[in-house]
Amino acid sequence: MTESWLPSLLTATPEEGYALAIRLSRTGVKMTQPDAAVRERLRATYAENADSLMGASQVIAINFQTVAAANGYWRR
Amino acid sequence: MTESWLPSLLTATPEEGYALAIRLSRTGVKMTQPDAAVRERLRATYAENADSLMGASQVIAINFQTVAAANGYWRR
Amino acid sequence: MTESWLPSLLTATPEEGYALAIRLSRTGVKMTQPDAAVRERLRATYAENADSLMGASQVIAINFQTVAAANGYWRR
Amino acid sequence: MTESWLPSLLTATPEEGYALAIRLSRTGVKMTQPDAAVRERLRATYAENADSLMGASQVIAINFQTVAAANGYWRR
Amino acid sequence: MTESWLPSLLTATPEEGYALAIRLSRTGVKMTQPDAAVRERLRATYAENADSLMGASQVIAINFQTVAAANGYWRR
Amino acid sequence: MTESWLPSLLTATPEEGYALAIRLSRTGVKMTQPDAAVRERLRATYAENADSLMGASQVIAINFQTVAAANGYWRR
């Protein structure tokens, strides 16, 4: 049985939660473009476009909302 | 009676929840473009555009918020 | 007295809730462009553009969040 | 004392709530472009662009989330 | 000690809450472009573009969600 | 042990919360483009584009939703 890439939304800290939000965002890209070589090629131009970078930050922000809510915002 | 494509928002695991979010996102596309051949053709160029891929990831993120909330974030 | 196009946000099933989310999304378009003939004409090119289709899916996703919350996510 | 354009987020029905969401969306536009003649001119081309129409529907959807939550989703 | 530009998210009325949402949206712009003269220049073309105006309305809508939730939707 | 860049989502005031939302938004950009020199170069043109500035404000708005919810909207 293969290990799940997403066993839980719970993380020990907000920082780990943010890292999970990034992973969720990248997985959304992978699901549409499974070819890692193509993604790598696209990434080169992507990382040089300010609007694309802000777009990536937006997707992370949306996923971070989910992760933060799941963790009760790490309030204690 | 045909089976529902969306019998429930509940899933056993976060990973299955993410898969459901992808299904919801694709259904939103299908509802506007029901022709599978057209969608397949569009997909070819789509999957080569970094901003399009991030756009897909964003829609998945929004749907994942819904699915995660429905499942109480799989907290236990 | 004319019938309301939106008597309630409650639906019997998630699938009907998703259909309502689509209706809400289309109504948002109609409110800005009330001419059905214009909308039909725009739809032809729209349905051939992958980013436009994903944009439609995004609006549906946002409306589905509302409908799903209204229905307590159809948890039982 | 002038009457408020937004005395309350509460509406009697979902349909009125949706109408309020449209009003909120249009007010956001007015606040940036207060000149009604300019808005009218822009509207002409806007209403002929499918992506613009979907963009309008998206803003309405976001505002409808707020109005629907305020009204407890008109559950009873 | 300088006065805070955001002492509270609480407002007396929905209309004031909407005004606060506009202030939040503009602050987000200022934080990236602190030069008021540049912002003024950009505003001229911005206010003549329908999609830009709708984009501004969208950011206001997102901030209004926050302000409205903070105020318990001004339910009483 | 290095200090976390995100030890907590809790802040003393709404203004500090907004500053945290900005930090979250910028981190999302950094994670995709880790080269500070490239980001600085992109920022020059970015800060001269009204739609880009509004896009930045939108990401901040989404992150502010998270931070504000985490802090119970600083209600008392």
Short mmCIF file of C-alpha atoms in Angstrom, two decimals:
data_model
loop_
_atom_site.label_atom_id
_atom_site.label_comp_id
_atom_site.label_asym_id
_atom_site.label_seq_id
_atom_site.Cartn_x
_atom_site.Cartn_y
_atom_site.Cartn_z
CA MET A 1 0.00 0.00 0.00
CA THR A 2 1.48 3.32 -1.08
CA GLU A 3 1.76 6.13 1.44
CA SER A 4 -0.77 8.94 1.09
CA TRP A 5 0.61 12.30 -0.07
CA LEU A 6 -1.99 13.92 2.19
CA PRO A 7 -2.52 11.83 5.31
CA SER A 8 -3.80 14.80 7.34
CA LEU A 9 -4.41 18.55 7.28
CA LEU A 10 -3.07 18.87 10.81
CA THR A 11 0.39 20.29 11.34
CA ALA A 12 2.38 21.11 14.45
CA THR A 13 3.01 24.75 13.58
CA PRO A 14 1.69 27.54 11.31
CA GLU A 15 4.92 27.36 9.33
CA GLU A 16 4.38 23.67 8.58
CA GLY A 17 0.81 24.53 7.71
CA TYR A 18 2.01 27.05 5.17
CA ALA A 19 4.35 24.44 3.71
CA LEU A 20 1.38 22.09 3.38
CA ALA A 21 -0.57 24.83 1.58
CA ILE A 22 2.27 25.08 -0.92
CA ARG A 23 2.21 21.32 -1.41
CA LEU A 24 -1.55 21.41 -2.02
CA SER A 25 -1.10 24.18 -4.59
CA ARG A 26 1.59 22.28 -6.46
CA THR A 27 -0.45 19.11 -6.42
CA GLY A 28 -3.25 20.98 -8.15
CA VAL A 29 -0.82 21.79 -10.95
CA LYS A 30 0.53 18.25 -11.14
CA MET A 31 -2.95 16.80 -11.46
CA THR A 32 -3.47 18.74 -14.68
CA GLN A 33 0.10 18.38 -15.99
CA PRO A 34 1.56 15.11 -14.71
CA ASP A 35 4.74 15.40 -16.80
CA ALA A 36 7.48 16.72 -14.47
CA ALA A 37 9.71 17.72 -17.37
CA VAL A 38 7.00 19.94 -18.85
CA ARG A 39 6.33 21.51 -15.45
CA GLU A 40 10.02 22.22 -15.01
CA ARG A 41 10.19 23.90 -18.40
CA LEU A 42 7.11 26.02 -17.70
CA ARG A 43 8.49 26.96 -14.32
CA ALA A 44 11.45 28.75 -15.90
CA THR A 45 9.33 31.42 -17.58
CA TYR A 46 6.72 31.34 -14.86
CA ALA A 47 9.21 32.35 -12.19
CA GLU A 48 10.16 35.40 -14.23
CA ASN A 49 6.62 36.80 -14.43
CA ALA A 50 5.45 38.89 -11.51
CA ASP A 51 1.75 38.29 -12.13
CA SER A 52 2.33 34.54 -12.32
CA LEU A 53 4.19 34.64 -9.01
CA MET A 54 1.35 36.57 -7.41
CA GLY A 55 -1.07 34.03 -8.91
CA ALA A 56 0.88 31.25 -7.22
CA SER A 57 0.79 33.16 -3.95
CA GLN A 58 -2.98 33.47 -4.30
CA VAL A 59 -3.51 29.74 -4.67
CA ILE A 60 -1.29 29.16 -1.65
CA ALA A 61 -3.34 31.72 0.29
CA ILE A 62 -6.57 29.89 -0.52
CA ASN A 63 -5.12 26.55 0.52
CA PHE A 64 -3.65 28.11 3.65
CA GLN A 65 -7.15 29.22 4.65
CA THR A 66 -8.19 25.58 4.58
CA VAL A 67 -5.16 24.31 6.48
CA ALA A 68 -5.36 27.08 9.08
CA ALA A 69 -9.05 26.42 9.70
CA ALA A 70 -8.34 22.70 10.01
CA ASN A 71 -5.79 23.44 12.72
CA GLY A 72 -8.01 25.84 14.64
CA TYR A 73 -5.50 28.48 13.62
CA TRP A 74 -2.93 26.93 15.97
CA ARG A 75 -4.41 29.10 18.71
CA ARG A 76 -2.80 27.13 21.51
CA MET B 1 -32.39 5.59 -12.14
CA THR B 2 -28.89 6.78 -12.99
CA GLU B 3 -26.27 6.97 -10.27
CA SER B 4 -25.42 10.44 -8.99
CA TRP B 5 -21.97 11.75 -9.90
CA LEU B 6 -21.95 13.48 -6.50
CA PRO B 7 -23.73 11.35 -3.93
CA SER B 8 -21.92 12.94 -0.99
CA LEU B 9 -19.20 15.44 -0.02
CA LEU B 10 -17.93 13.06 2.66
CA THR B 11 -14.75 11.11 2.03
CA ALA B 12 -12.74 8.74 4.18
CA THR B 13 -9.46 10.64 3.90
CA PRO B 14 -8.08 14.10 2.97
CA GLU B 15 -6.53 12.58 -0.12
CA GLU B 16 -9.89 11.31 -1.33
CA GLY B 17 -11.30 14.73 -0.49
CA TYR B 18 -8.72 16.35 -2.72
CA ALA B 19 -9.62 13.93 -5.51
CA LEU B 20 -13.27 14.93 -5.10
CA ALA B 21 -12.26 18.62 -5.34
CA ILE B 22 -10.61 17.84 -8.66
CA ARG B 23 -13.75 16.07 -9.86
CA LEU B 24 -15.86 19.08 -8.87
CA SER B 25 -13.52 21.41 -10.77
CA ARG B 26 -13.68 19.30 -13.91
CA THR B 27 -17.42 19.04 -13.71
CA GLY B 28 -17.60 22.82 -13.73
CA VAL B 29 -15.76 22.76 -17.04
CA LYS B 30 -17.90 19.98 -18.49
CA MET B 31 -21.09 21.83 -17.66
CA THR B 32 -20.03 24.68 -19.93
CA GLN B 33 -18.36 22.52 -22.61
CA PRO B 34 -20.11 19.15 -22.73
CA ASP B 35 -18.21 17.96 -25.81
CA ALA B 36 -15.41 15.68 -24.57
CA ALA B 37 -13.51 15.93 -27.85
CA VAL B 38 -13.36 19.71 -27.62
CA ARG B 39 -12.23 19.52 -23.99
CA GLU B 40 -9.51 17.05 -24.94
CA ARG B 41 -8.26 19.35 -27.69
CA LEU B 42 -8.24 22.38 -25.38
CA ARG B 43 -6.46 20.39 -22.72
CA ALA B 44 -3.40 19.94 -24.94
CA THR B 45 -2.55 23.63 -25.05
CA TYR B 46 -3.92 24.24 -21.57
CA ALA B 47 -1.48 21.83 -19.98
CA GLU B 48 1.41 23.71 -21.57
CA ASN B 49 0.53 27.06 -20.04
CA ALA B 50 1.77 27.74 -16.52
CA ASP B 51 -0.89 30.32 -15.71
CA SER B 52 -3.61 27.98 -16.89
CA LEU B 53 -2.25 25.23 -14.67
CA MET B 54 -2.19 27.57 -11.69
CA GLY B 55 -5.76 28.60 -12.57
CA ALA B 56 -6.79 24.96 -12.44
CA SER B 57 -5.06 24.59 -9.09
CA GLN B 58 -6.98 27.61 -7.82
CA VAL B 59 -10.37 26.15 -8.71
CA ILE B 60 -9.35 22.89 -7.03
CA ALA B 61 -8.30 24.88 -3.94
CA ILE B 62 -11.70 26.56 -3.74
CA ASN B 63 -13.53 23.26 -4.10
CA PHE B 64 -11.20 21.64 -1.57
CA GLN B 65 -12.23 24.29 0.96
CA THR B 66 -15.80 23.11 0.57
CA VAL B 67 -14.98 19.42 0.77
CA ALA B 68 -12.65 19.89 3.74
CA ALA B 69 -15.26 21.89 5.66
CA ALA B 70 -17.87 19.24 4.86
CA ASN B 71 -15.63 16.60 6.40
CA GLY B 72 -14.81 18.60 9.52
CA TYR B 73 -11.27 18.68 8.14
CA TRP B 74 -10.92 14.96 8.86
CA ARG B 75 -9.79 15.96 12.35
CA ARG B 76 -10.31 12.51 13.77
CA MET C 1 -47.20 37.05 -8.67
CA THR C 2 -44.26 35.61 -10.62
CA GLU C 3 -42.39 32.64 -9.25
CA SER C 4 -38.99 33.36 -7.70
CA TRP C 5 -35.98 32.00 -9.64
CA LEU C 6 -34.33 31.40 -6.26
CA PRO C 7 -36.93 30.38 -3.69
CA SER C 8 -34.37 28.62 -1.48
CA LEU C 9 -30.72 27.58 -1.20
CA LEU C 10 -31.74 24.20 0.18
CA THR C 11 -31.55 21.16 -2.05
CA ALA C 12 -32.21 17.50 -1.45
CA THR C 13 -28.80 16.31 -2.62
CA PRO C 14 -25.24 17.58 -3.29
CA GLU C 15 -25.81 17.04 -7.01
CA GLU C 16 -28.85 19.31 -6.99
CA GLY C 17 -26.81 21.78 -4.96
CA TYR C 18 -24.16 21.79 -7.64
CA ALA C 19 -26.84 22.41 -10.28
CA LEU C 20 -28.07 25.36 -8.22
CA ALA C 21 -24.51 26.72 -8.07
CA ILE C 22 -24.44 26.62 -11.88
CA ARG C 23 -27.75 28.44 -12.04
CA LEU C 24 -26.44 31.13 -9.67
CA SER C 25 -23.33 31.56 -11.83
CA ARG C 26 -25.36 31.94 -15.02
CA THR C 27 -27.71 34.39 -13.37
CA GLY C 28 -24.70 36.57 -12.54
CA VAL C 29 -23.92 36.69 -16.24
CA LYS C 30 -27.52 37.37 -17.25
CA MET C 31 -27.78 40.28 -14.85
CA THR C 32 -24.98 42.06 -16.71
CA GLN C 33 -25.98 40.92 -20.21
CA PRO C 34 -29.76 40.41 -20.30
CA ASP C 35 -29.85 39.78 -24.07
CA ALA C 36 -30.03 36.01 -24.56
CA ALA C 37 -28.98 36.25 -28.20
CA VAL C 38 -25.78 38.07 -27.26
CA ARG C 39 -25.03 35.53 -24.53
CA GLU C 40 -25.58 32.69 -27.01
CA ARG C 41 -23.16 34.26 -29.47
CA LEU C 42 -20.51 34.84 -26.79
CA ARG C 43 -20.94 31.30 -25.55
CA ALA C 44 -19.71 29.87 -28.86
CA THR C 45 -16.20 31.29 -28.51
CA TYR C 46 -16.25 31.04 -24.74
CA ALA C 47 -16.74 27.30 -24.82
CA GLU C 48 -13.65 26.94 -27.01
CA ASN C 49 -11.31 28.70 -24.58
CA ALA C 50 -9.80 26.59 -21.82
CA ASP C 51 -9.15 29.52 -19.48
CA SER C 52 -12.70 30.74 -19.92
CA LEU C 53 -14.03 27.29 -19.07
CA MET C 54 -11.87 27.19 -15.96
CA GLY C 55 -13.12 30.67 -15.07
CA ALA C 56 -16.69 29.40 -15.30
CA SER C 57 -15.76 26.46 -13.08
CA GLN C 58 -14.30 28.89 -10.55
CA VAL C 59 -17.49 30.93 -10.28
CA ILE C 60 -19.47 27.71 -9.87
CA ALA C 61 -17.03 26.64 -7.14
CA ILE C 62 -17.59 29.89 -5.24
CA ASN C 63 -21.34 29.57 -5.50
CA PHE C 64 -21.16 25.90 -4.53
CA GLN C 65 -19.40 26.94 -1.30
CA THR C 66 -22.45 29.02 -0.46
CA VAL C 67 -24.98 26.35 -1.38
CA ALA C 68 -23.05 23.61 0.42
CA ALA C 69 -22.80 25.69 3.61
CA ALA C 70 -26.50 26.50 3.41
CA ASN C 71 -27.25 22.79 3.33
CA GLY C 72 -24.94 21.87 6.18
CA TYR C 73 -22.95 20.00 3.54
CA TRP C 74 -25.75 17.43 3.27
CA ARG C 75 -24.06 15.59 6.13
CA ARG C 76 -27.09 13.50 6.89
CA MET D 1 -29.60 63.06 6.90
CA THR D 2 -29.25 61.07 3.66
CA GLU D 3 -30.53 57.53 3.51
CA SER D 4 -27.90 54.78 3.66
CA TRP D 5 -27.41 52.78 0.44
CA LEU D 6 -26.72 49.77 2.66
CA PRO D 7 -28.86 49.91 5.79
CA SER D 8 -28.69 46.16 6.36
CA LEU D 9 -27.44 42.87 4.92
CA LEU D 10 -30.68 41.16 5.85
CA THR D 11 -33.21 40.41 3.16
CA ALA D 12 -36.54 38.63 3.21
CA THR D 13 -35.65 36.08 0.55
CA PRO D 14 -32.64 34.53 -1.23
CA GLU D 15 -33.66 36.30 -4.42
CA GLU D 16 -33.53 39.69 -2.71
CA GLY D 17 -30.21 38.65 -1.21
CA TYR D 18 -28.86 37.98 -4.67
CA ALA D 19 -30.08 41.39 -5.81
CA LEU D 20 -28.24 42.94 -2.87
CA ALA D 21 -25.07 41.07 -3.89
CA ILE D 22 -25.38 42.65 -7.34
CA ARG D 23 -25.79 46.08 -5.76
CA LEU D 24 -22.68 45.51 -3.64
CA SER D 25 -20.70 44.49 -6.72
CA ARG D 26 -21.77 47.56 -8.67
CA THR D 27 -20.99 49.83 -5.75
CA GLY D 28 -17.43 48.50 -5.75
CA VAL D 29 -17.14 49.64 -9.36
CA LYS D 30 -18.71 53.04 -8.66
CA MET D 31 -16.31 53.71 -5.82
CA THR D 32 -13.38 53.49 -8.24
CA GLN D 33 -15.13 55.16 -11.19
CA PRO D 34 -17.72 57.63 -9.86
CA ASP D 35 -18.54 59.04 -13.31
CA ALA D 36 -21.76 57.35 -14.45
CA ALA D 37 -21.21 58.37 -18.07
CA VAL D 38 -17.83 56.64 -18.15
CA ARG D 39 -19.30 53.52 -16.55
CA GLU D 40 -22.11 53.48 -19.12
CA ARG D 41 -19.61 53.73 -21.97
CA LEU D 42 -17.43 50.93 -20.52
CA ARG D 43 -20.50 48.78 -20.00
CA ALA D 44 -21.17 48.63 -23.72
CA THR D 45 -17.97 46.73 -24.53
CA TYR D 46 -17.97 44.94 -21.19
CA ALA D 47 -21.31 43.31 -21.84
CA GLU D 48 -19.99 41.89 -25.13
CA ASN D 49 -17.05 40.07 -23.54
CA ALA D 50 -17.72 36.63 -22.11
CA ASP D 51 -14.79 36.69 -19.69
CA SER D 52 -15.86 40.08 -18.39
CA LEU D 53 -19.37 38.79 -17.82
CA MET D 54 -18.01 35.80 -15.94
CA GLY D 55 -15.82 38.18 -13.92
CA ALA D 56 -18.91 40.14 -12.94
CA SER D 57 -20.63 36.91 -11.96
CA GLN D 58 -17.63 36.04 -9.78
CA VAL D 59 -17.77 39.29 -7.82
CA ILE D 60 -21.51 38.79 -7.33
CA ALA D 61 -20.80 35.24 -6.09
CA ILE D 62 -18.33 36.54 -3.50
CA ASN D 63 -20.76 39.18 -2.29
CA PHE D 64 -23.59 36.64 -2.25
CA GLN D 65 -21.50 34.49 0.13
CA THR D 66 -21.48 37.41 2.54
CA VAL D 67 -25.17 38.20 2.19
CA ALA D 68 -26.19 34.54 2.45
CA ALA D 69 -24.12 34.05 5.61
CA ALA D 70 -25.59 37.22 7.10
CA ASN D 71 -29.07 35.80 6.56
CA GLY D 72 -28.30 32.38 7.98
CA TYR D 73 -28.87 31.12 4.44
CA TRP D 74 -32.59 31.87 4.79
CA ARG D 75 -32.91 28.39 6.28
CA ARG D 76 -36.35 29.07 7.72
CA MET E 1 2.82 57.48 19.00
CA THR E 2 1.15 57.61 15.59
CA GLU E 3 -2.48 56.70 15.24
CA SER E 4 -3.24 53.29 13.74
CA TRP E 5 -4.81 53.30 10.26
CA LEU E 6 -6.74 50.19 11.34
CA PRO E 7 -7.63 50.40 15.01
CA SER E 8 -10.57 48.00 14.68
CA LEU E 9 -12.64 45.98 12.22
CA LEU E 10 -15.82 46.97 14.01
CA THR E 11 -18.07 49.58 12.47
CA ALA E 12 -21.42 50.98 13.48
CA THR E 13 -23.19 50.17 10.23
CA PRO E 14 -22.86 47.98 7.11
CA GLU E 15 -22.21 51.09 5.05
CA GLU E 16 -19.25 52.05 7.23
CA GLY E 17 -18.10 48.46 7.01
CA TYR E 18 -18.12 48.68 3.24
CA ALA E 19 -16.11 51.90 3.43
CA LEU E 20 -13.58 50.09 5.61
CA ALA E 21 -13.38 47.29 3.03
CA ILE E 22 -12.50 49.89 0.41
CA ARG E 23 -9.83 51.32 2.69
CA LEU E 24 -8.36 47.85 3.21
CA SER E 25 -8.27 47.26 -0.55
CA ARG E 26 -6.50 50.55 -1.21
CA THR E 27 -4.00 49.91 1.54
CA GLY E 28 -3.05 46.66 -0.16
CA VAL E 29 -2.20 48.68 -3.26
CA LYS E 30 -0.27 51.31 -1.31
CA MET E 31 1.85 48.69 0.40
CA THR E 32 3.18 47.55 -2.99
CA GLN E 33 3.33 51.02 -4.57
CA PRO E 34 3.97 53.60 -1.84
CA ASP E 35 4.41 56.49 -4.28
CA ALA E 36 1.12 58.40 -4.35
CA ALA E 37 2.00 60.17 -7.59
CA VAL E 38 2.51 56.86 -9.39
CA ARG E 39 -0.76 55.51 -8.01
CA GLU E 40 -2.57 58.64 -9.18
CA ARG E 41 -1.16 58.27 -12.68
CA LEU E 42 -2.08 54.57 -12.84
CA ARG E 43 -5.56 55.35 -11.57
CA ALA E 44 -6.32 57.44 -14.67
CA THR E 45 -6.09 54.48 -17.07
CA TYR E 46 -7.33 52.03 -14.48
CA ALA E 47 -10.63 53.84 -14.04
CA GLU E 48 -11.27 53.60 -17.80
CA ASN E 49 -10.95 49.81 -17.94
CA ALA E 50 -14.05 47.80 -17.11
CA ASP E 51 -12.16 44.65 -16.12
CA SER E 52 -9.91 46.66 -13.82
CA LEU E 53 -12.93 48.23 -12.16
CA MET E 54 -14.47 44.80 -11.65
CA GLY E 55 -11.13 43.61 -10.25
CA ALA E 56 -11.23 46.44 -7.72
CA SER E 57 -14.78 45.48 -6.81
CA GLN E 58 -13.63 41.90 -6.26
CA VAL E 59 -10.93 42.87 -3.78
CA ILE E 60 -13.43 45.06 -1.94
CA ALA E 61 -15.85 42.10 -1.86
CA ILE E 62 -13.21 39.86 -0.28
CA ASN E 63 -12.35 42.47 2.33
CA PHE E 64 -16.04 43.10 2.97
CA GLN E 65 -16.44 39.40 3.81
CA THR E 66 -13.87 39.87 6.56
CA VAL E 67 -15.36 43.09 7.91
CA ALA E 68 -18.91 41.74 7.79
CA ALA E 69 -17.93 38.57 9.67
CA ALA E 70 -16.06 40.66 12.24
CA ASN E 71 -19.25 42.63 12.88
CA GLY E 72 -21.50 39.60 13.13
CA TYR E 73 -23.09 40.92 9.93
CA TRP E 74 -24.60 43.82 11.90
CA ARG E 75 -27.53 41.50 12.63
CA ARG E 76 -28.86 43.69 15.43
CA MET F 1 17.57 25.95 15.57
CA THR F 2 16.50 28.73 13.21
CA GLU F 3 13.65 31.00 14.20
CA SER F 4 10.33 30.36 12.44
CA TRP F 5 9.18 33.05 10.00
CA LEU F 6 5.63 32.27 11.09
CA PRO F 7 5.54 31.37 14.78
CA SER F 8 1.88 32.33 15.17
CA LEU F 9 -1.13 33.84 13.39
CA LEU F 10 -2.02 35.82 16.49
CA THR F 11 -1.27 39.53 16.56
CA ALA F 12 -1.97 42.23 19.11
CA THR F 13 -3.86 44.52 16.74
CA PRO F 14 -5.69 44.48 13.37
CA GLU F 15 -2.91 46.62 11.93
CA GLU F 16 -0.29 44.05 12.88
CA GLY F 17 -2.58 41.40 11.46
CA TYR F 18 -2.68 43.22 8.16
CA ALA F 19 1.11 43.43 8.18
CA LEU F 20 1.22 39.68 8.73
CA ALA F 21 -1.13 39.17 5.77
CA ILE F 22 1.33 41.11 3.62
CA ARG F 23 4.19 38.94 4.86
CA LEU F 24 2.21 35.79 4.02
CA SER F 25 1.53 37.11 0.52
CA ARG F 26 5.18 37.90 -0.11
CA THR F 27 6.26 34.54 1.20
CA GLY F 28 4.03 32.90 -1.37
CA VAL F 29 5.97 34.74 -4.06
CA LYS F 30 9.36 33.89 -2.54
CA MET F 31 8.53 30.21 -2.42
CA THR F 32 8.14 30.16 -6.21
CA GLN F 33 10.95 32.63 -6.98
CA PRO F 34 13.61 32.33 -4.26
CA ASP F 35 16.07 34.66 -6.02
CA ALA F 36 15.75 38.07 -4.36
CA ALA F 37 17.48 39.85 -7.24
CA VAL F 38 14.93 38.52 -9.73
CA ARG F 39 12.05 39.51 -7.46
CA GLU F 40 13.49 43.01 -7.12
CA ARG F 41 13.75 43.35 -10.89
CA LEU F 42 10.21 42.10 -11.43
CA ARG F 43 8.94 44.45 -8.73
CA ALA F 44 10.00 47.49 -10.75
CA THR F 45 7.55 46.83 -13.58
CA TYR F 46 5.00 45.22 -11.30
CA ALA F 47 4.64 48.36 -9.21
CA GLU F 48 3.82 50.36 -12.35
CA ASN F 49 0.89 48.16 -13.39
CA ALA F 50 -2.46 48.94 -11.81
CA ASP F 51 -3.88 45.46 -12.34
CA SER F 52 -0.80 43.90 -10.78
CA LEU F 53 -1.14 46.14 -7.76
CA MET F 54 -4.79 45.19 -7.39
CA GLY F 55 -3.75 41.53 -7.74
CA ALA F 56 -1.33 41.99 -4.85
CA SER F 57 -4.07 43.61 -2.81
CA GLN F 58 -6.30 40.62 -3.52
CA VAL F 59 -3.79 38.10 -2.20
CA ILE F 60 -3.32 40.24 0.90
CA ALA F 61 -7.10 40.34 1.33
CA ILE F 62 -7.32 36.55 1.21
CA ASN F 63 -4.52 36.15 3.73
CA PHE F 64 -6.07 38.84 5.93
CA GLN F 65 -9.26 36.77 6.07
CA THR F 66 -7.23 33.96 7.58
CA VAL F 67 -5.35 36.14 10.05
CA ALA F 68 -8.49 38.01 11.10
CA ALA F 69 -10.38 34.76 11.71
CA ALA F 70 -7.44 33.41 13.70
CA ASN F 71 -7.61 36.45 15.95
CA GLY F 72 -11.37 36.32 16.45
CA TYR F 73 -11.41 39.59 14.52
CA TRP F 74 -9.76 41.35 17.50
CA ARG F 75 -13.28 41.83 18.86
CA ARG F 76 -12.06 42.68 22.36
#
